[in-house]
mmCIF file with all atom_site columns, C-alpha atoms in Angstrom:
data_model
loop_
_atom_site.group_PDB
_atom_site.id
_atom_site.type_symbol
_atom_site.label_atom_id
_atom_site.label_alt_id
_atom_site.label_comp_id
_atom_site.label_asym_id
_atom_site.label_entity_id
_atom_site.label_seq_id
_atom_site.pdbx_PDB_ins_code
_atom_site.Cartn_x
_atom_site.Cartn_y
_atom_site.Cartn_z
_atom_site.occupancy
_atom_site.B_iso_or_equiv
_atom_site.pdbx_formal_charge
_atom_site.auth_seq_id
_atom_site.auth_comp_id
_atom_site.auth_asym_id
_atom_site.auth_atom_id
_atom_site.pdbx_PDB_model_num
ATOM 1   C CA . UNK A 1 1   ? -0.464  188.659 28.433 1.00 54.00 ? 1   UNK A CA 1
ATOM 2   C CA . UNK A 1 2   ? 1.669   188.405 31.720 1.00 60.00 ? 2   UNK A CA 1
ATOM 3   C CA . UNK A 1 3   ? 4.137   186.501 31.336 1.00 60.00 ? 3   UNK A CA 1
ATOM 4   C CA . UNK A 1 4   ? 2.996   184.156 34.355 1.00 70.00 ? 4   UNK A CA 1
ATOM 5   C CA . UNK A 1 5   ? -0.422  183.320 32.334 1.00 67.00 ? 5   UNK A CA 1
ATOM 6   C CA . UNK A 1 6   ? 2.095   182.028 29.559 1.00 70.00 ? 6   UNK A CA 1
ATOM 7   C CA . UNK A 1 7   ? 4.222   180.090 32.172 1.00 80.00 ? 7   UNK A CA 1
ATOM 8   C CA . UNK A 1 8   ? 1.093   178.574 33.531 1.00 89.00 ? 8   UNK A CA 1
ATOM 9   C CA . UNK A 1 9   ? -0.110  177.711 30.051 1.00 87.00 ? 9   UNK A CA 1
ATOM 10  C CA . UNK A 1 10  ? 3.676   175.903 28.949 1.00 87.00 ? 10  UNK A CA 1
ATOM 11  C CA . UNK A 1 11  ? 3.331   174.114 32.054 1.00 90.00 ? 11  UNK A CA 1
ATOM 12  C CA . UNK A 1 12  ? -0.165  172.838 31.581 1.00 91.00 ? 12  UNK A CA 1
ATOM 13  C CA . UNK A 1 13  ? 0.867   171.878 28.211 1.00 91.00 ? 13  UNK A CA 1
ATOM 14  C CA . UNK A 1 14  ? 3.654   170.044 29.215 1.00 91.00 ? 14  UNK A CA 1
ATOM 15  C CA . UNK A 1 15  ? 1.670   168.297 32.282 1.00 93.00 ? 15  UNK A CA 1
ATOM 16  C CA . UNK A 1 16  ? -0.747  167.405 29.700 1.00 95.00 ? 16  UNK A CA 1
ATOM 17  C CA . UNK A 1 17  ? 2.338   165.860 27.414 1.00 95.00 ? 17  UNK A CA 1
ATOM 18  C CA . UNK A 1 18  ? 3.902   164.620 30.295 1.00 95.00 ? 18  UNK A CA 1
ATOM 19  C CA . UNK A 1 19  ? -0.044  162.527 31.129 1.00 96.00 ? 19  UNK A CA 1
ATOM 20  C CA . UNK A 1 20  ? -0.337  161.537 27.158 1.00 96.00 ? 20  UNK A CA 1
ATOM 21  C CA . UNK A 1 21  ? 3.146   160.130 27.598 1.00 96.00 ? 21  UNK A CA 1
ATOM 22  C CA . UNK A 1 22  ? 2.756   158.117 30.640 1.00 96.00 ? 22  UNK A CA 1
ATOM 23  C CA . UNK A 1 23  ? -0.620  157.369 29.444 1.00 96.00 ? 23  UNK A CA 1
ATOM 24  C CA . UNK A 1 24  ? 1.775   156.087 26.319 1.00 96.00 ? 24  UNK A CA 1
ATOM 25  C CA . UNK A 1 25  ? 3.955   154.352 28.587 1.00 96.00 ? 25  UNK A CA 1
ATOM 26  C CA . UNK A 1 26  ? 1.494   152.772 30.303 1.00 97.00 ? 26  UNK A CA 1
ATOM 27  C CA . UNK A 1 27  ? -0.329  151.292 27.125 1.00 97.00 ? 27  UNK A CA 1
ATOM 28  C CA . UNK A 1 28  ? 3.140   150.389 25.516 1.00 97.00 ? 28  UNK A CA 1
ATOM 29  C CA . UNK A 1 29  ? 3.937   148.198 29.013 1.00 97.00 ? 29  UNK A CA 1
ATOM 30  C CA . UNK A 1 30  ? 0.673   146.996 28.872 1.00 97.00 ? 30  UNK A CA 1
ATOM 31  C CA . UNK A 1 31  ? 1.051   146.006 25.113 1.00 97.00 ? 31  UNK A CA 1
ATOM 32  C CA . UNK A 1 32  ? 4.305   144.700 25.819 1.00 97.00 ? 32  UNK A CA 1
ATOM 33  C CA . UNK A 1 33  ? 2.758   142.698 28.575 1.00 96.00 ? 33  UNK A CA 1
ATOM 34  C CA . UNK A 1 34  ? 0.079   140.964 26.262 1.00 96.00 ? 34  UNK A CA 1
ATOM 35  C CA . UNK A 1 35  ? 2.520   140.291 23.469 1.00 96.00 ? 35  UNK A CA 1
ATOM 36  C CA . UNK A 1 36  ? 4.819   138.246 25.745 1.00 96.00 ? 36  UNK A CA 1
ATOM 37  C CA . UNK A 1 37  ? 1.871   136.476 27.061 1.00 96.00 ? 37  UNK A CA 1
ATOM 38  C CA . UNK A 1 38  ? 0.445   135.771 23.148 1.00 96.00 ? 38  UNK A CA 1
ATOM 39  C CA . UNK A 1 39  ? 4.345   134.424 23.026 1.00 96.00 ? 39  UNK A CA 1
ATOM 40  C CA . UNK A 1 40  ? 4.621   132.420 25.324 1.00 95.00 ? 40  UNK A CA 1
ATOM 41  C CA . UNK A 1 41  ? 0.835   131.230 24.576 1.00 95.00 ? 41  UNK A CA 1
ATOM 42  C CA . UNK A 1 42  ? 2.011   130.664 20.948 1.00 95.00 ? 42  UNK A CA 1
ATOM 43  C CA . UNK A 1 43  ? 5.354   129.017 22.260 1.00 96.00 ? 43  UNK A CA 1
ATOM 44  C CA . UNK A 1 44  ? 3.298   126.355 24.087 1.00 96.00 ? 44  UNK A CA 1
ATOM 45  C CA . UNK A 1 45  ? 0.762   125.640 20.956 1.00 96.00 ? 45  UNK A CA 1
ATOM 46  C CA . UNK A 1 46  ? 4.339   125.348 18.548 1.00 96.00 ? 46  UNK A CA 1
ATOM 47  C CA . UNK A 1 47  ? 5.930   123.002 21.403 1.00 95.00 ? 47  UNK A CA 1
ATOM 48  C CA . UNK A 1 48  ? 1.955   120.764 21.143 1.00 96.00 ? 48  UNK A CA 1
ATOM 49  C CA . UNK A 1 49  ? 1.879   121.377 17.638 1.00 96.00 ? 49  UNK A CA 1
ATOM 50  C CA . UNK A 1 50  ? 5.748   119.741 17.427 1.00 96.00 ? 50  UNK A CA 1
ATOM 51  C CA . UNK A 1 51  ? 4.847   116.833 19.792 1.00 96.00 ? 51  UNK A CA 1
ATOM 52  C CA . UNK A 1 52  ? 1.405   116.223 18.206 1.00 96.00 ? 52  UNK A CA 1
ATOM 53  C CA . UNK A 1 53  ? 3.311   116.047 14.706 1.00 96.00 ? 53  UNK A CA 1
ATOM 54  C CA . UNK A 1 54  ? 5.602   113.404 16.614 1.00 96.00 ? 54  UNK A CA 1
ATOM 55  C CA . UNK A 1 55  ? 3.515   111.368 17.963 1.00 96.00 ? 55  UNK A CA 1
ATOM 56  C CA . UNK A 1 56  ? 1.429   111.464 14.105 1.00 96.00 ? 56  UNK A CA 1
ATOM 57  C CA . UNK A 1 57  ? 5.214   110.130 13.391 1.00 96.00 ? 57  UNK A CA 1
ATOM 58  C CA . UNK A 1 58  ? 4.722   107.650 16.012 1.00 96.00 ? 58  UNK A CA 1
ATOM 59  C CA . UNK A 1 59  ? 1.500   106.229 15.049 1.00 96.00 ? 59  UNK A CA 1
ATOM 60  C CA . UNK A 1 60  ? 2.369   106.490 11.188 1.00 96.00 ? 60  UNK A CA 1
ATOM 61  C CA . UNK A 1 61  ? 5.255   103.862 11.737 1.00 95.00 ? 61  UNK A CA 1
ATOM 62  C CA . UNK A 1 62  ? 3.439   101.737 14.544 1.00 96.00 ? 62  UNK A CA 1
ATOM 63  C CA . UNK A 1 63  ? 0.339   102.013 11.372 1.00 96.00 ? 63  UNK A CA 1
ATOM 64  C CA . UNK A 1 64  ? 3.137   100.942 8.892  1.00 95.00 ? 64  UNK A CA 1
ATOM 65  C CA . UNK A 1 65  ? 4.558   97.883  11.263 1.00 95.00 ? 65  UNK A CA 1
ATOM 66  C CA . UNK A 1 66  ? 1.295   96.890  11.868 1.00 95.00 ? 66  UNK A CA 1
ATOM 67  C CA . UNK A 1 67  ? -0.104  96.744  8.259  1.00 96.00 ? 67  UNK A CA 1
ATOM 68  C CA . UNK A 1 68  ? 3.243   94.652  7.576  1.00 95.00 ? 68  UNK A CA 1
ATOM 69  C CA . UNK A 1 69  ? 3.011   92.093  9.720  1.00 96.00 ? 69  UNK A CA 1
ATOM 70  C CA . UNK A 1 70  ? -0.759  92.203  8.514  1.00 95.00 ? 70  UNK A CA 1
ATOM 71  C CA . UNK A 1 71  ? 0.398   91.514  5.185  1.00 95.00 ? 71  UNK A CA 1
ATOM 72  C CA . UNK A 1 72  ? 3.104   88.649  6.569  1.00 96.00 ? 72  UNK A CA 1
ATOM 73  C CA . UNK A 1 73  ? 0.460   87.040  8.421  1.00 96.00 ? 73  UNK A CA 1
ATOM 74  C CA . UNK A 1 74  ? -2.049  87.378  5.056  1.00 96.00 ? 74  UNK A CA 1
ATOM 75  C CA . UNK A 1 75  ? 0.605   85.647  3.151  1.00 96.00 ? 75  UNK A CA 1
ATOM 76  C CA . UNK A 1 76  ? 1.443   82.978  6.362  1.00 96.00 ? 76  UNK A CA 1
ATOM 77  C CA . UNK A 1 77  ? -2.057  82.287  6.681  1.00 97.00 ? 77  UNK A CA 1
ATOM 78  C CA . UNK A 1 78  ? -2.584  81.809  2.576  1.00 96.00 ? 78  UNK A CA 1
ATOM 79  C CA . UNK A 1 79  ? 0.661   79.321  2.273  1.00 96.00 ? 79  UNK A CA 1
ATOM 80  C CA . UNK A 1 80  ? -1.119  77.396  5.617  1.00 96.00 ? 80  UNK A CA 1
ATOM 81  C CA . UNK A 1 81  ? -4.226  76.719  3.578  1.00 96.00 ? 81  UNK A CA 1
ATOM 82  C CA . UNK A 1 82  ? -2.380  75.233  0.649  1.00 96.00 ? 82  UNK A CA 1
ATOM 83  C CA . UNK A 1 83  ? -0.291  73.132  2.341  1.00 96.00 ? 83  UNK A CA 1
ATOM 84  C CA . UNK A 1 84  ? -3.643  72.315  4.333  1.00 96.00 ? 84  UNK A CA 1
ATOM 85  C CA . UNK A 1 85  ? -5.035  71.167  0.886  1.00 96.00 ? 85  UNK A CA 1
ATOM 86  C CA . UNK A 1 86  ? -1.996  69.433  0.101  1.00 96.00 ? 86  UNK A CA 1
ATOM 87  C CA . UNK A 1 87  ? -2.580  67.577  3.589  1.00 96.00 ? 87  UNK A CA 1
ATOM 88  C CA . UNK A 1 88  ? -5.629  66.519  2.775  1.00 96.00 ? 88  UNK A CA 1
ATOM 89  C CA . UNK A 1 89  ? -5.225  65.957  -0.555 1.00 96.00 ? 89  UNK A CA 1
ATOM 90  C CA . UNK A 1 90  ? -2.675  63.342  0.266  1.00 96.00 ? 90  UNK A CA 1
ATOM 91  C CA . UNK A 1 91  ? -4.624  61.983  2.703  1.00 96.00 ? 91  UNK A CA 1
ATOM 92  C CA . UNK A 1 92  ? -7.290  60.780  0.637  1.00 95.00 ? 92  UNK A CA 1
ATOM 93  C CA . UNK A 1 93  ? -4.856  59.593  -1.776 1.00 95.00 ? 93  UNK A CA 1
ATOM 94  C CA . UNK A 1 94  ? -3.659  57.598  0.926  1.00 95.00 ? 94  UNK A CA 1
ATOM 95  C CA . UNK A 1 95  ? -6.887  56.379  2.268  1.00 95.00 ? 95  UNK A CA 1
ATOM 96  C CA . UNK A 1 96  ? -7.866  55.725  -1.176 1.00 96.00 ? 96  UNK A CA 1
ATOM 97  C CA . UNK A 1 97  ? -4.904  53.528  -1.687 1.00 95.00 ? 97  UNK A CA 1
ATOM 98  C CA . UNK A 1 98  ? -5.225  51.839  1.484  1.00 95.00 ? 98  UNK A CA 1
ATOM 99  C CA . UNK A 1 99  ? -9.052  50.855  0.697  1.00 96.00 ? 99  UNK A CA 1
ATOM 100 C CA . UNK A 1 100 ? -7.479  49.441  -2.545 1.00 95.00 ? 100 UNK A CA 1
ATOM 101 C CA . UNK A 1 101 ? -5.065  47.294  -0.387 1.00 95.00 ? 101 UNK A CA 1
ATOM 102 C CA . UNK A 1 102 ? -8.079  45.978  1.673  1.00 96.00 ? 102 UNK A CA 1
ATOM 103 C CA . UNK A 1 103 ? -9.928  45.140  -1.076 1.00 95.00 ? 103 UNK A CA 1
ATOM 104 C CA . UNK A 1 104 ? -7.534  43.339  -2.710 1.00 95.00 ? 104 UNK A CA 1
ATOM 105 C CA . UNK A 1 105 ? -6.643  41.772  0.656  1.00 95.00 ? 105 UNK A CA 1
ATOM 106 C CA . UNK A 1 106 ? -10.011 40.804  0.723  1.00 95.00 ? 106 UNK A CA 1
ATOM 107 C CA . UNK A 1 107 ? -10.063 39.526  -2.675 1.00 95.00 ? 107 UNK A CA 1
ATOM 108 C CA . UNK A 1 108 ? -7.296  37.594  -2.038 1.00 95.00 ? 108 UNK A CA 1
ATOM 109 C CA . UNK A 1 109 ? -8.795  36.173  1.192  1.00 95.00 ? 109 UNK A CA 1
ATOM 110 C CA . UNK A 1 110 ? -12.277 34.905  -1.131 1.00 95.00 ? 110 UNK A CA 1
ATOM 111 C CA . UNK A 1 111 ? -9.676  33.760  -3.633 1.00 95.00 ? 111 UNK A CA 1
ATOM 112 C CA . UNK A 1 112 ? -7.853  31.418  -1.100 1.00 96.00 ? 112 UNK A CA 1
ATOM 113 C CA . UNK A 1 113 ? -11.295 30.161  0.649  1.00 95.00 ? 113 UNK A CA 1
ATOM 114 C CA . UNK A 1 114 ? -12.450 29.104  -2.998 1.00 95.00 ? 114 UNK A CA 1
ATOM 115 C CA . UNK A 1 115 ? -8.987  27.018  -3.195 1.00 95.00 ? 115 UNK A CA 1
ATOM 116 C CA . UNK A 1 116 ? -8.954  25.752  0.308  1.00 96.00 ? 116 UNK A CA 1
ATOM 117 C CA . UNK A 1 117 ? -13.110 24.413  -0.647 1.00 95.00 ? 117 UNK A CA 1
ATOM 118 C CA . UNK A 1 118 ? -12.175 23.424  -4.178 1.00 95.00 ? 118 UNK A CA 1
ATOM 119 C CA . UNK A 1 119 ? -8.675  20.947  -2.318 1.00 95.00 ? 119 UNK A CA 1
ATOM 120 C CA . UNK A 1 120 ? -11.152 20.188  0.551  1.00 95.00 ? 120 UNK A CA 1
ATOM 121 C CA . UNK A 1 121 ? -13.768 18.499  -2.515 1.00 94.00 ? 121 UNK A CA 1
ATOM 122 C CA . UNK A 1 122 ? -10.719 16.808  -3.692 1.00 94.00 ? 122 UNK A CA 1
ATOM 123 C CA . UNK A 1 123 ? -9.729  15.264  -0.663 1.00 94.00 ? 123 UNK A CA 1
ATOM 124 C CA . UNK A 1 124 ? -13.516 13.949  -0.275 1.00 94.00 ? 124 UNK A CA 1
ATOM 125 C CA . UNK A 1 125 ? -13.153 12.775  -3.701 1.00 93.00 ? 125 UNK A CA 1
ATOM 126 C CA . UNK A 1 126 ? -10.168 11.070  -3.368 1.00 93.00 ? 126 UNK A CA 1
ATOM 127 C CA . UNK A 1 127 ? -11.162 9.662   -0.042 1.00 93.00 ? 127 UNK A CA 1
ATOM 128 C CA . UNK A 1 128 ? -14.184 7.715   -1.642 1.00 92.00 ? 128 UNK A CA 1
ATOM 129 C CA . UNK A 1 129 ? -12.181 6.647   -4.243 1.00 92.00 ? 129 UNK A CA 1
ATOM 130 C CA . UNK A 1 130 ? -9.609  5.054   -2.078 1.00 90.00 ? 130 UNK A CA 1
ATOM 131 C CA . UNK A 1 131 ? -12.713 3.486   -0.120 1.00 90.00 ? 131 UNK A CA 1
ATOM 132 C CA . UNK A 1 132 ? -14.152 2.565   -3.184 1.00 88.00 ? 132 UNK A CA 1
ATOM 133 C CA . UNK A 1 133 ? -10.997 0.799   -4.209 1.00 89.00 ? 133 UNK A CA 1
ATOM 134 C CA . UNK A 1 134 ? -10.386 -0.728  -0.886 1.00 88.00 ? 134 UNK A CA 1
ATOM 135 C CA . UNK A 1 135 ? -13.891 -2.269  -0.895 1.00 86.00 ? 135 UNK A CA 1
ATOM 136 C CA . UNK A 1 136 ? -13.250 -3.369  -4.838 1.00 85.00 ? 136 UNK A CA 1
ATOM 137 C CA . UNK A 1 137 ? -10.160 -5.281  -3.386 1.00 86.00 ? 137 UNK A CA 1
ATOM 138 C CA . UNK A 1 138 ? -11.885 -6.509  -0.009 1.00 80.00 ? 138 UNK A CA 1
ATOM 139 C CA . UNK A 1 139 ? -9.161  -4.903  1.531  1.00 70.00 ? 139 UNK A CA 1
ATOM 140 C CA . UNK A 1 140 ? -10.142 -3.789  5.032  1.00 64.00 ? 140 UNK A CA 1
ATOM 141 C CA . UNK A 1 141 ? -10.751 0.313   5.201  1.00 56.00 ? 141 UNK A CA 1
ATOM 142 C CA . UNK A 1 142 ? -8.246  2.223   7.296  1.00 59.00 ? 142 UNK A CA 1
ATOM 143 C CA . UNK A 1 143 ? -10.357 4.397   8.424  1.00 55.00 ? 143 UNK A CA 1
ATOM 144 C CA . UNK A 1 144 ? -13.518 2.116   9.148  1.00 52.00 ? 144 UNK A CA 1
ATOM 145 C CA . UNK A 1 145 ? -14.437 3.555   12.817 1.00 50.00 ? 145 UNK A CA 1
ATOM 146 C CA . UNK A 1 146 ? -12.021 5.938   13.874 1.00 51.00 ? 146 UNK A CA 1
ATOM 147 C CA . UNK A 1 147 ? -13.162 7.937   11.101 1.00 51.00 ? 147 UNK A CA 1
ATOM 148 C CA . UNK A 1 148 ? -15.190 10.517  11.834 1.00 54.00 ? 148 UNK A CA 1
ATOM 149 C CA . UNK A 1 149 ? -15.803 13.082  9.228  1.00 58.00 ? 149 UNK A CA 1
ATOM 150 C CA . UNK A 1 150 ? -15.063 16.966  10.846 1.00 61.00 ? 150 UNK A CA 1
ATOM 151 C CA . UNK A 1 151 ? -18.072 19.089  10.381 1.00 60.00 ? 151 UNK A CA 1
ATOM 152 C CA . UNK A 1 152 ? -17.146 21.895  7.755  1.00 64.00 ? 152 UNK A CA 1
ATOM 153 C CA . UNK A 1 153 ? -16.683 24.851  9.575  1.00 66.00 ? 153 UNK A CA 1
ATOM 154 C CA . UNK A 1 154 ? -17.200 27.986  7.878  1.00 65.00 ? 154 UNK A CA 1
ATOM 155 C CA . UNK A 1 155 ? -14.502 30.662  8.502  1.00 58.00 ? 155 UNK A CA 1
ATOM 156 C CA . UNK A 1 156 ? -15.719 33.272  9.543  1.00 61.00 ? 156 UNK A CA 1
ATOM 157 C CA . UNK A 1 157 ? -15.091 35.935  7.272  1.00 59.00 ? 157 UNK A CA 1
ATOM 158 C CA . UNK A 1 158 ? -13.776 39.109  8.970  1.00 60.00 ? 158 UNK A CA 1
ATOM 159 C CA . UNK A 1 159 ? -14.836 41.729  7.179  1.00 60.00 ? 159 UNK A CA 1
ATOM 160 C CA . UNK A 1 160 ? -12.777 44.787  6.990  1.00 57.00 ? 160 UNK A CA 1
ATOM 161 C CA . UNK A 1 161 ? -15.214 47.687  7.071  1.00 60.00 ? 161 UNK A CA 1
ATOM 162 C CA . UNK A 1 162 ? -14.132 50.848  5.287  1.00 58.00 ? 162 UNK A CA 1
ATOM 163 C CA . UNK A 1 163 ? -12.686 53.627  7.177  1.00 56.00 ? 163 UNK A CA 1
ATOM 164 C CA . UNK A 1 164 ? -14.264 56.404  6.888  1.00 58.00 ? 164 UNK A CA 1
ATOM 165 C CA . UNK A 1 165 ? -12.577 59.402  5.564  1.00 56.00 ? 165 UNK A CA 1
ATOM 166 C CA . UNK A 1 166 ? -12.341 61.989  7.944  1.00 56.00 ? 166 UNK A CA 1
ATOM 167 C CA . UNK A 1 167 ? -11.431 65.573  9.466  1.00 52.00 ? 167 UNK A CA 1
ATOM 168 C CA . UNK A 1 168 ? -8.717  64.525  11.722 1.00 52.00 ? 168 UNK A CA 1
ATOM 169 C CA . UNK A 1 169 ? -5.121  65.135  11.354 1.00 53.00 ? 169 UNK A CA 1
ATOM 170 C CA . UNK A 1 170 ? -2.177  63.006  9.943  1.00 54.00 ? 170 UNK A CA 1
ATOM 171 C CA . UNK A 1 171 ? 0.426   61.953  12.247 1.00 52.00 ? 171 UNK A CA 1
ATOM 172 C CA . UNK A 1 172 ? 3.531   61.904  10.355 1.00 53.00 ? 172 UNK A CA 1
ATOM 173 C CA . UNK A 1 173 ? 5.936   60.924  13.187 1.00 46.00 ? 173 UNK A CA 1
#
């Protein structure tokens, strides 16, 4: 073979090298290309990733804070209702001993109307007796005209009606 078949031949070898090589190159930069891009793709899902995980954080302790003051207000609330009870609890002792007051008040009141009647009877009594005397003695009666006997008035009773019991609030003040 001539040695310019053989020159001819290295050199088409080597341009086909040289083609396979750049070809290389070429898929290498291209490569290269694509894994910086899945980088920097994968660098922006860590960086969401990070501030998804802080804002979990976030929520985790705004969840906590919450479900404490929950539980504060839970125990508030509980310690209102008792001392609710304890309100109205004493309040019906209260009322309770207050109707006792105005029933004895009005026992009391019936009490001192049978007394006042019974002295009024006595008085009557003991007018006619001293009448009776003065006309045993033929003495002349004091009160001959000028006395006029006063209708018996009947008090009017005021009755005290109960109070009823109810909803409202005490005033303490």
């Amino acid at each position: 073979m001539a040695p310019s078949v053989l020159h001819t031949r290295a050199a088409a070898a080597l341009r086909m090298k040289q083609i396979s090589i750049d070809n290389q190159d070429r898929t290498i930069r291209r490569l290269r290309a694509q894994l910086a891009t899945e980088r920097r793709g994968l660098a922006a899902t860590k960086k969401e990733l990070e501030e998804t995980r802080v804002a979990l954080e976030a929520s985790h302790k705004v969840i906590a804070g919450l479900t404490e003051i929950g539980l504060s207000m839970s125990k508030k609330i509980e310690k209102m209702k008792v001392k609710k009870q304890q309100v109205r609890a004493n309040h019906v002792e209260c009322h309770q001993k207050f109707q006792a007051r105005i029933h004895e008040a009005e026992d009391s009141m019936q009490a001192q109307h049978l007394i006042i009647e019974a002295l009024v009877d006595e008085k009557d009594s003991l007018l006619q007796t001293i009448h009776g005397l003065q006309e045993a003695n033929n003495a002349p009666a004091p009160f001959d005209g000028d006395w006029e006997e006063e209708p018996e008035e009947e008090p009017e009773e005021e009755e005290i009606e109960d109070i009823p019991l109810g909803e409202g609030e005490i005033d303490d003040e």
